[in-house]
Short mmCIF file of C-alpha atoms in Angstrom, two decimals:
data_model
loop_
_atom_site.label_atom_id
_atom_site.label_comp_id
_atom_site.label_asym_id
_atom_site.label_seq_id
_atom_site.Cartn_x
_atom_site.Cartn_y
_atom_site.Cartn_z
CA MET A 1 19.47 15.24 3.70
CA ILE A 2 18.96 14.30 0.05
CA GLU A 3 15.32 15.45 0.01
CA LYS A 4 14.87 19.21 0.48
CA GLY A 5 11.08 19.42 0.19
CA LYS A 6 8.60 19.51 3.06
CA ILE A 7 4.98 18.35 3.23
CA GLY A 8 2.12 19.13 5.61
CA VAL A 9 0.45 16.78 8.06
CA HIS A 10 -2.81 16.73 6.06
CA GLN A 11 -0.85 15.84 2.91
CA PHE A 12 0.72 12.96 4.81
CA THR A 13 -2.79 11.79 5.76
CA ILE A 14 -3.80 11.79 2.10
CA LEU A 15 -0.74 9.74 1.15
CA THR A 16 -1.53 7.12 3.80
CA ILE A 17 -5.15 6.87 2.60
CA LEU A 18 -4.14 6.33 -1.03
CA PHE A 19 -1.34 3.91 -0.07
CA THR A 20 -3.62 1.82 2.16
CA ILE A 21 -6.24 1.48 -0.57
CA GLY A 22 -3.54 0.96 -3.20
CA SER A 23 -3.76 -2.33 -5.05
CA SER A 24 -5.75 -3.96 -2.23
CA ILE A 25 -9.05 -2.49 -3.38
CA LEU A 26 -9.19 -4.86 -6.37
CA ILE A 27 -7.56 -8.03 -5.06
CA ALA A 28 -8.25 -8.08 -1.30
CA PRO A 29 -11.99 -9.03 -1.36
CA SER A 30 -11.23 -12.24 -3.25
CA GLY A 31 -8.71 -13.53 -0.70
CA LEU A 32 -10.89 -12.48 2.21
CA ALA A 33 -13.96 -14.26 0.82
CA TYR A 34 -11.98 -17.41 -0.01
CA ASP A 35 -11.31 -18.14 3.67
CA ALA A 36 -13.87 -16.10 5.62
CA LYS A 37 -16.80 -16.58 3.21
CA GLN A 38 -19.63 -14.17 4.05
CA ASP A 39 -17.60 -12.80 6.98
CA ALA A 40 -14.98 -11.28 4.68
CA TRP A 41 -15.83 -7.79 5.91
CA ILE A 42 -15.16 -8.88 9.52
CA ALA A 43 -11.76 -10.20 8.44
CA ALA A 44 -11.07 -6.83 6.81
CA LEU A 45 -12.03 -5.13 10.09
CA LEU A 46 -9.67 -7.40 12.04
CA GLY A 47 -6.89 -6.61 9.58
CA LEU A 48 -7.47 -2.89 10.12
CA LEU A 49 -7.26 -3.24 13.91
CA VAL A 50 -3.91 -5.02 13.62
CA GLY A 51 -2.82 -2.37 11.10
CA LEU A 52 -3.53 0.40 13.60
CA ILE A 53 -1.35 -1.38 16.18
CA LEU A 54 1.44 -1.48 13.60
CA VAL A 55 0.96 2.27 12.99
CA VAL A 56 1.49 2.90 16.72
CA LEU A 57 4.72 0.88 16.57
CA LEU A 58 6.01 2.70 13.50
CA TYR A 59 5.17 6.14 14.88
CA SER A 60 6.75 5.26 18.25
CA LEU A 61 9.95 4.50 16.37
CA GLY A 62 9.90 7.34 13.84
CA GLY A 63 8.83 9.91 16.45
CA ARG A 64 12.00 9.26 18.47
CA PHE A 65 14.18 10.45 15.59
CA PRO A 66 12.68 13.69 14.24
CA GLY A 67 14.20 14.79 10.96
CA LYS A 68 15.96 11.44 10.45
CA THR A 69 15.15 8.67 7.99
CA LEU A 70 14.96 4.96 8.70
CA VAL A 71 18.45 4.44 7.26
CA THR A 72 19.94 7.13 9.51
CA TYR A 73 18.71 5.70 12.78
CA CYS A 74 19.49 2.15 11.67
CA GLU A 75 23.12 3.29 11.55
CA GLU A 76 22.82 5.15 14.87
CA LEU A 77 21.32 2.21 16.72
CA MET A 78 23.11 -0.72 15.08
CA GLY A 79 26.42 0.79 14.10
CA THR A 80 27.54 2.05 10.74
CA TRP A 81 28.15 -1.19 8.89
CA ILE A 82 25.30 -3.26 10.31
CA GLY A 83 23.01 -0.25 9.93
CA LYS A 84 24.00 0.18 6.29
CA GLY A 85 23.38 -3.53 5.71
CA VAL A 86 19.89 -3.30 7.21
CA GLY A 87 19.27 -0.11 5.22
CA PHE A 88 20.23 -1.90 1.99
CA LEU A 89 17.85 -4.75 2.87
CA TYR A 90 15.10 -2.14 3.22
CA PHE A 91 16.00 -0.83 -0.23
CA CYS A 92 15.53 -4.36 -1.57
CA PHE A 93 12.19 -4.68 0.23
CA PHE A 94 10.84 -1.37 -1.09
CA PHE A 95 12.14 -2.13 -4.58
CA ILE A 96 10.57 -5.61 -4.70
CA LEU A 97 7.32 -4.16 -3.36
CA ALA A 98 7.34 -1.58 -6.16
CA ALA A 99 7.92 -4.36 -8.72
CA LEU A 100 4.98 -6.40 -7.40
CA VAL A 101 2.68 -3.35 -7.41
CA LEU A 102 3.70 -2.56 -10.99
CA ARG A 103 3.02 -6.18 -12.01
CA ASN A 104 -0.43 -6.05 -10.38
CA LEU A 105 -1.22 -3.04 -12.52
CA GLY A 106 0.08 -4.68 -15.70
CA ASP A 107 -1.87 -7.89 -15.10
CA PHE A 108 -5.10 -5.96 -14.56
CA ILE A 109 -4.74 -3.84 -17.69
CA THR A 110 -3.71 -6.71 -19.97
CA THR A 111 -6.49 -9.05 -18.74
CA GLN A 112 -9.39 -6.65 -18.16
CA VAL A 113 -8.91 -3.43 -20.13
CA LEU A 114 -6.39 -3.67 -23.00
CA VAL A 115 -6.16 -7.40 -23.60
CA ASP A 116 -4.03 -7.16 -26.74
CA THR A 117 -1.48 -4.74 -25.24
CA PRO A 118 1.95 -6.21 -24.39
CA LEU A 119 2.69 -6.32 -20.65
CA GLN A 120 6.06 -4.61 -21.15
CA PHE A 121 4.48 -1.60 -22.85
CA THR A 122 2.03 -1.14 -19.99
CA HIS A 123 4.84 -1.23 -17.43
CA ILE A 124 7.05 1.18 -19.37
CA PHE A 125 4.22 3.65 -19.93
CA PHE A 126 3.01 3.68 -16.33
CA LEU A 127 6.48 3.78 -14.77
CA SER A 128 7.38 6.71 -17.04
CA ILE A 129 4.50 8.64 -15.48
CA VAL A 130 5.75 7.69 -12.01
CA ILE A 131 9.25 8.96 -12.78
CA LEU A 132 7.82 12.20 -14.16
CA GLY A 133 5.90 12.57 -10.92
CA ILE A 134 8.87 12.19 -8.57
CA ARG A 135 11.63 13.90 -10.55
CA ASN A 136 10.93 17.19 -8.72
CA GLY A 137 10.87 15.57 -5.31
CA LEU A 138 8.45 14.57 -2.58
CA GLU A 139 6.62 17.88 -2.29
CA THR A 140 5.51 17.92 -5.91
CA PHE A 141 3.79 14.54 -6.14
CA THR A 142 2.39 14.93 -2.62
CA ARG A 143 0.57 18.10 -3.67
CA THR A 144 -0.78 16.18 -6.65
CA SER A 145 -2.38 13.71 -4.25
CA GLU A 146 -4.53 16.55 -2.87
CA ILE A 147 -6.03 16.98 -6.34
CA PHE A 148 -6.81 13.29 -6.87
CA LEU A 149 -8.14 12.27 -3.43
CA PRO A 150 -11.53 14.02 -3.95
CA TRP A 151 -11.96 12.06 -7.20
CA VAL A 152 -11.25 8.78 -5.40
CA LEU A 153 -13.80 9.62 -2.69
CA LEU A 154 -16.31 10.73 -5.35
CA PHE A 155 -15.95 7.44 -7.23
CA PHE A 156 -16.48 5.52 -3.98
CA PHE A 157 -19.53 7.62 -3.19
CA LEU A 158 -21.04 6.95 -6.63
CA MET A 159 -20.53 3.21 -6.23
CA PHE A 160 -22.14 3.13 -2.80
CA ILE A 161 -25.07 5.20 -4.09
CA PHE A 162 -25.74 3.04 -7.16
CA LEU A 163 -25.11 -0.45 -5.73
CA PRO A 164 -27.88 -0.79 -3.09
CA THR A 165 -30.35 -1.79 -5.83
CA GLN A 166 -28.24 -4.94 -6.36
CA VAL A 167 -27.75 -5.81 -2.68
CA ASP A 168 -29.07 -9.06 -1.20
CA ILE A 169 -28.77 -9.11 2.58
CA LYS A 170 -29.03 -12.92 2.63
CA PHE A 171 -25.50 -13.15 1.18
CA MET A 172 -23.94 -11.98 4.47
CA LEU A 173 -25.87 -14.39 6.69
CA PRO A 174 -25.22 -16.13 8.98
CA ILE A 175 -22.69 -13.81 10.58
CA LEU A 176 -19.83 -15.79 12.16
CA GLY A 177 -21.38 -18.90 10.61
CA TYR A 178 -17.99 -20.64 10.33
CA GLY A 179 -16.52 -19.34 13.58
CA LEU A 180 -13.52 -17.08 14.22
CA LYS A 181 -10.76 -19.30 12.83
CA PRO A 182 -11.51 -18.66 9.10
CA ILE A 183 -11.78 -14.92 9.82
CA VAL A 184 -8.36 -14.83 11.46
CA ARG A 185 -6.88 -16.91 8.63
CA ALA A 186 -8.39 -14.59 6.01
CA SER A 187 -7.10 -11.44 7.71
CA ILE A 188 -3.46 -12.58 7.67
CA PRO A 189 -2.75 -11.80 3.97
CA LEU A 190 -4.48 -8.42 4.39
CA ILE A 191 -2.16 -7.61 7.29
CA GLY A 192 0.77 -8.36 4.98
CA THR A 193 -0.71 -6.15 2.25
CA PRO A 194 -1.06 -3.26 2.91
CA TYR A 195 -0.56 -2.79 6.67
CA LEU A 196 2.92 -4.27 7.15
CA GLU A 197 4.03 -2.31 4.07
CA LEU A 198 3.34 0.97 5.91
CA VAL A 199 6.95 0.84 7.12
CA VAL A 200 7.74 2.65 3.86
CA PHE A 201 6.50 5.87 5.50
CA LEU A 202 9.47 5.86 7.88
CA MET A 203 11.37 7.25 4.88
CA ILE A 204 8.81 10.08 4.47
CA ILE A 205 8.03 11.07 8.08
CA PRO A 206 11.26 13.15 8.44
CA PHE A 207 10.05 15.55 5.73
CA ILE A 208 6.79 16.53 7.43
CA ASN A 209 6.60 20.16 8.56
CA SER A 210 5.00 19.59 11.95
CA THR A 211 5.26 16.40 13.99
CA LYS A 212 2.82 17.43 16.75
CA LYS A 213 -0.20 15.81 15.07
CA LEU A 214 1.77 13.23 13.11
CA GLY A 215 0.61 10.21 15.14
CA LYS A 216 -3.04 11.19 14.83
CA SER A 217 -2.59 11.92 11.12
CA PHE A 218 -1.04 8.48 10.56
CA LEU A 219 -3.87 6.71 12.41
CA VAL A 220 -6.61 8.71 10.67
CA GLY A 221 -5.19 8.09 7.19
CA VAL A 222 -4.82 4.33 7.68
CA SER A 223 -8.27 4.17 9.33
CA ILE A 224 -9.99 5.87 6.40
CA GLY A 225 -8.22 3.65 3.88
CA GLY A 226 -9.02 0.55 5.97
CA VAL A 227 -12.70 1.47 6.30
CA LEU A 228 -12.97 1.85 2.52
CA LEU A 229 -11.48 -1.64 2.13
CA ILE A 230 -14.03 -2.97 4.62
CA LEU A 231 -16.88 -1.34 2.69
CA ILE A 232 -15.74 -2.66 -0.68
CA SER A 233 -15.42 -6.16 0.82
CA LEU A 234 -18.90 -5.87 2.35
CA PHE A 235 -20.49 -4.73 -0.92
CA SER A 236 -18.69 -7.50 -2.82
CA ILE A 237 -20.33 -10.05 -0.53
CA LEU A 238 -23.74 -8.35 -0.57
CA VAL A 239 -23.88 -8.09 -4.37
CA LEU A 240 -21.82 -11.01 -5.70
CA GLY A 241 -22.04 -13.45 -2.81
CA ASP A 242 -19.05 -15.10 -1.13
CA GLN A 243 -18.61 -17.87 -3.71
CA LEU A 244 -18.46 -15.58 -6.74
CA THR A 245 -16.28 -13.07 -4.85
CA ALA A 246 -13.81 -15.82 -3.92
CA VAL A 247 -13.33 -17.10 -7.49
CA GLN A 248 -13.01 -13.66 -9.11
CA MET A 249 -9.50 -12.28 -9.53
CA TYR A 250 -10.81 -8.70 -9.37
CA PRO A 251 -14.18 -8.94 -7.57
CA SER A 252 -14.58 -5.22 -6.96
CA TYR A 253 -14.17 -4.61 -10.71
CA SER A 254 -16.89 -7.19 -11.36
CA LEU A 255 -18.92 -5.48 -8.66
CA ALA A 256 -18.91 -2.21 -10.61
CA LYS A 257 -20.26 -4.06 -13.65
CA LYS A 258 -23.39 -4.86 -11.65
CA ILE A 259 -24.43 -1.21 -11.41
CA SER A 260 -27.70 -0.76 -13.29
CA ILE A 261 -29.97 2.28 -12.96
CA GLY A 262 -32.92 2.01 -15.33
CA SER A 263 -31.72 1.33 -18.85
CA PHE A 264 -29.37 4.28 -19.25
CA LEU A 265 -26.77 3.91 -16.49
CA GLU A 266 -25.07 0.52 -16.53
CA ARG A 267 -21.68 -1.22 -16.22
CA LEU A 268 -19.78 1.59 -14.58
CA GLU A 269 -16.63 -0.46 -14.10
CA VAL A 270 -14.74 2.60 -15.31
CA ILE A 271 -15.46 4.03 -11.83
CA MET A 272 -13.60 1.21 -10.12
CA ALA A 273 -10.82 1.31 -12.71
CA GLY A 274 -10.49 5.07 -12.10
CA ILE A 275 -10.17 4.57 -8.34
CA TRP A 276 -7.58 1.85 -8.79
CA PHE A 277 -5.43 3.68 -11.33
CA ILE A 278 -5.18 6.66 -8.97
CA THR A 279 -4.50 4.71 -5.77
CA ILE A 280 -2.03 2.29 -7.32
CA TYR A 281 -0.18 5.19 -8.97
CA PHE A 282 0.47 6.77 -5.60
CA LYS A 283 1.36 3.48 -3.93
CA LEU A 284 3.84 2.68 -6.70
CA THR A 285 5.23 6.21 -6.59
CA ILE A 286 5.75 6.09 -2.82
CA CYS A 287 7.43 2.66 -2.99
CA PHE A 288 9.73 3.60 -5.88
CA TYR A 289 10.60 6.96 -4.31
CA ALA A 290 11.32 5.35 -0.92
CA ALA A 291 13.49 2.68 -2.56
CA THR A 292 15.51 5.28 -4.47
CA LEU A 293 15.86 7.51 -1.40
CA THR A 294 16.95 4.55 0.72
CA PHE A 295 19.60 3.62 -1.84
CA GLY A 296 20.87 7.19 -1.87
CA GLU A 297 20.96 7.37 1.95
CA VAL A 298 22.85 4.06 2.26
CA PHE A 299 25.57 5.18 -0.15
CA ARG A 300 25.51 8.81 1.06
CA MET A 301 24.62 10.30 -2.30
CA LYS A 302 23.88 14.02 -2.59
CA GLU A 303 21.44 13.66 -5.48
CA ILE A 304 19.17 10.75 -6.49
CA ARG A 305 17.55 12.01 -9.71
CA GLN A 306 20.14 10.19 -11.79
CA LEU A 307 18.98 6.91 -10.22
CA TYR A 308 15.38 7.11 -11.46
CA LEU A 309 16.04 5.94 -15.02
CA PRO A 310 18.45 3.01 -14.33
CA LEU A 311 16.44 1.79 -11.33
CA GLY A 312 13.26 2.18 -13.38
CA MET A 313 14.68 -0.02 -16.14
CA ILE A 314 15.66 -2.67 -13.58
CA LEU A 315 12.21 -2.41 -11.99
CA ILE A 316 10.47 -3.12 -15.31
CA VAL A 317 12.52 -6.29 -15.80
CA LEU A 318 12.01 -7.39 -12.19
CA SER A 319 8.25 -6.82 -12.41
CA ILE A 320 8.05 -9.17 -15.38
CA VAL A 321 10.23 -11.96 -13.95
CA ALA A 322 8.94 -11.58 -10.35
CA TYR A 323 6.30 -14.24 -10.89
CA PRO A 324 5.49 -16.24 -14.04
CA ASP A 325 1.69 -16.32 -13.71
CA VAL A 326 -1.26 -15.33 -11.54
CA ALA A 327 -1.41 -18.70 -9.75
CA TYR A 328 2.20 -18.27 -8.61
CA PHE A 329 1.43 -14.75 -7.42
CA MET A 330 -1.58 -15.90 -5.37
CA LYS A 331 0.51 -18.55 -3.64
CA PHE A 332 3.33 -16.06 -3.03
CA ALA A 333 0.95 -13.42 -1.66
CA THR A 334 -0.84 -15.80 0.72
CA LYS A 335 1.99 -18.10 1.86
CA ILE A 336 5.25 -16.15 1.65
CA TRP A 337 4.70 -12.39 1.52
CA LEU A 338 3.37 -12.10 5.08
CA PHE A 339 6.59 -13.48 6.61
CA TYR A 340 8.73 -11.40 4.28
CA SER A 341 6.88 -8.16 4.96
CA ALA A 342 6.57 -8.92 8.69
CA THR A 343 10.37 -9.05 8.92
CA PHE A 344 10.65 -5.48 7.63
CA GLY A 345 7.31 -4.09 8.80
CA PHE A 346 7.29 -5.48 12.35
CA VAL A 347 10.35 -7.43 13.51
CA ILE A 348 13.13 -4.99 12.58
CA PRO A 349 11.17 -1.85 13.67
CA LEU A 350 10.42 -3.57 17.00
CA ILE A 351 14.11 -4.41 17.48
CA LEU A 352 15.08 -0.82 16.65
CA LEU A 353 12.48 0.53 19.08
CA VAL A 354 13.69 -1.73 21.90
CA ILE A 355 17.32 -0.70 21.28
CA ALA A 356 16.30 2.98 21.26
CA MET A 357 14.39 2.60 24.55
CA LEU A 358 17.28 0.75 26.20
CA ARG A 359 19.76 3.41 25.11
CA LYS A 360 17.55 6.19 26.42
CA ARG A 361 17.20 4.40 29.75
CA LYS A 362 20.95 3.81 29.91
CA ASN A 363 21.63 7.49 29.24
CA LYS A 364 19.25 8.51 32.03
CA LEU A 365 20.92 6.15 34.49
CA SER A 366 24.40 7.37 33.53
CA LYS A 367 23.37 10.95 34.35
#
């Protein structure tokens, strides 16, 4: 094993919460409202239900191979060479995912916060922090997540306390006014991001101290993250309305600008920015760490620290050339990413699970 550190079950829960919220907290409400209109929150709920089914699939697979990473049991089930090929494809998937997450961050900062700052500088600065976070291994940055989760929950709590003064219940009526079809259509991109991306945790599960409560921990973490996405989608509709939510690139950031308590507490968008910087940091860190670890496992390396800098430099370039503009990204995220992520987040894990079950049955019959 390349990774020597171990993490607790509750730490794993925290990682899944932060990963699930990730970049979706800023961009998901817009896509949901575009198709589902005032029923965006129902679409978010449907996405969560599908996400929990995916968690059951992933845990059913990972739980059969305690102490082994995704790459290891790919080789066991598919043979050395085919398994290594599939493992390398997973490296590409995790690496591309990390590049897209980094680009989301850069676009937000350069369009909403520091408009005169070059995109490249933002990427270099943030990725440097990520590399500093993972250079001492999984255990170090996982413990850091315990420090930041209370701040994320506090920021959410403050938003939900301050926003009711801006709520208009008429914005969410009529419920199911356009039927179920738009809701299903709106939930599909949300299933692609973040729920199908949870396959990344198959590279982290082997390093958890106790696996007895792992399945419950996985479900609880994704459920909490999913509920927070539902709430932010609901408040976006209740405060901004479905039309304004749909046309905003970052509706939840605009939502925070609506906070107004008297004449002394206004425009607390820094709250939403604070939540997003924390959650996207951990999502990017997990993706980049999993990509590096996968690369090391495929090529049987004993140490992966030396990969952080060269892979980081490649990641910065890839994040800039990944898509030329926001319009291209929106089309990619809604039309292409689902099928791409479904291949790695559902199809391949399902194939691996079926092979594992057939082998176990064959072994029982042979005895």
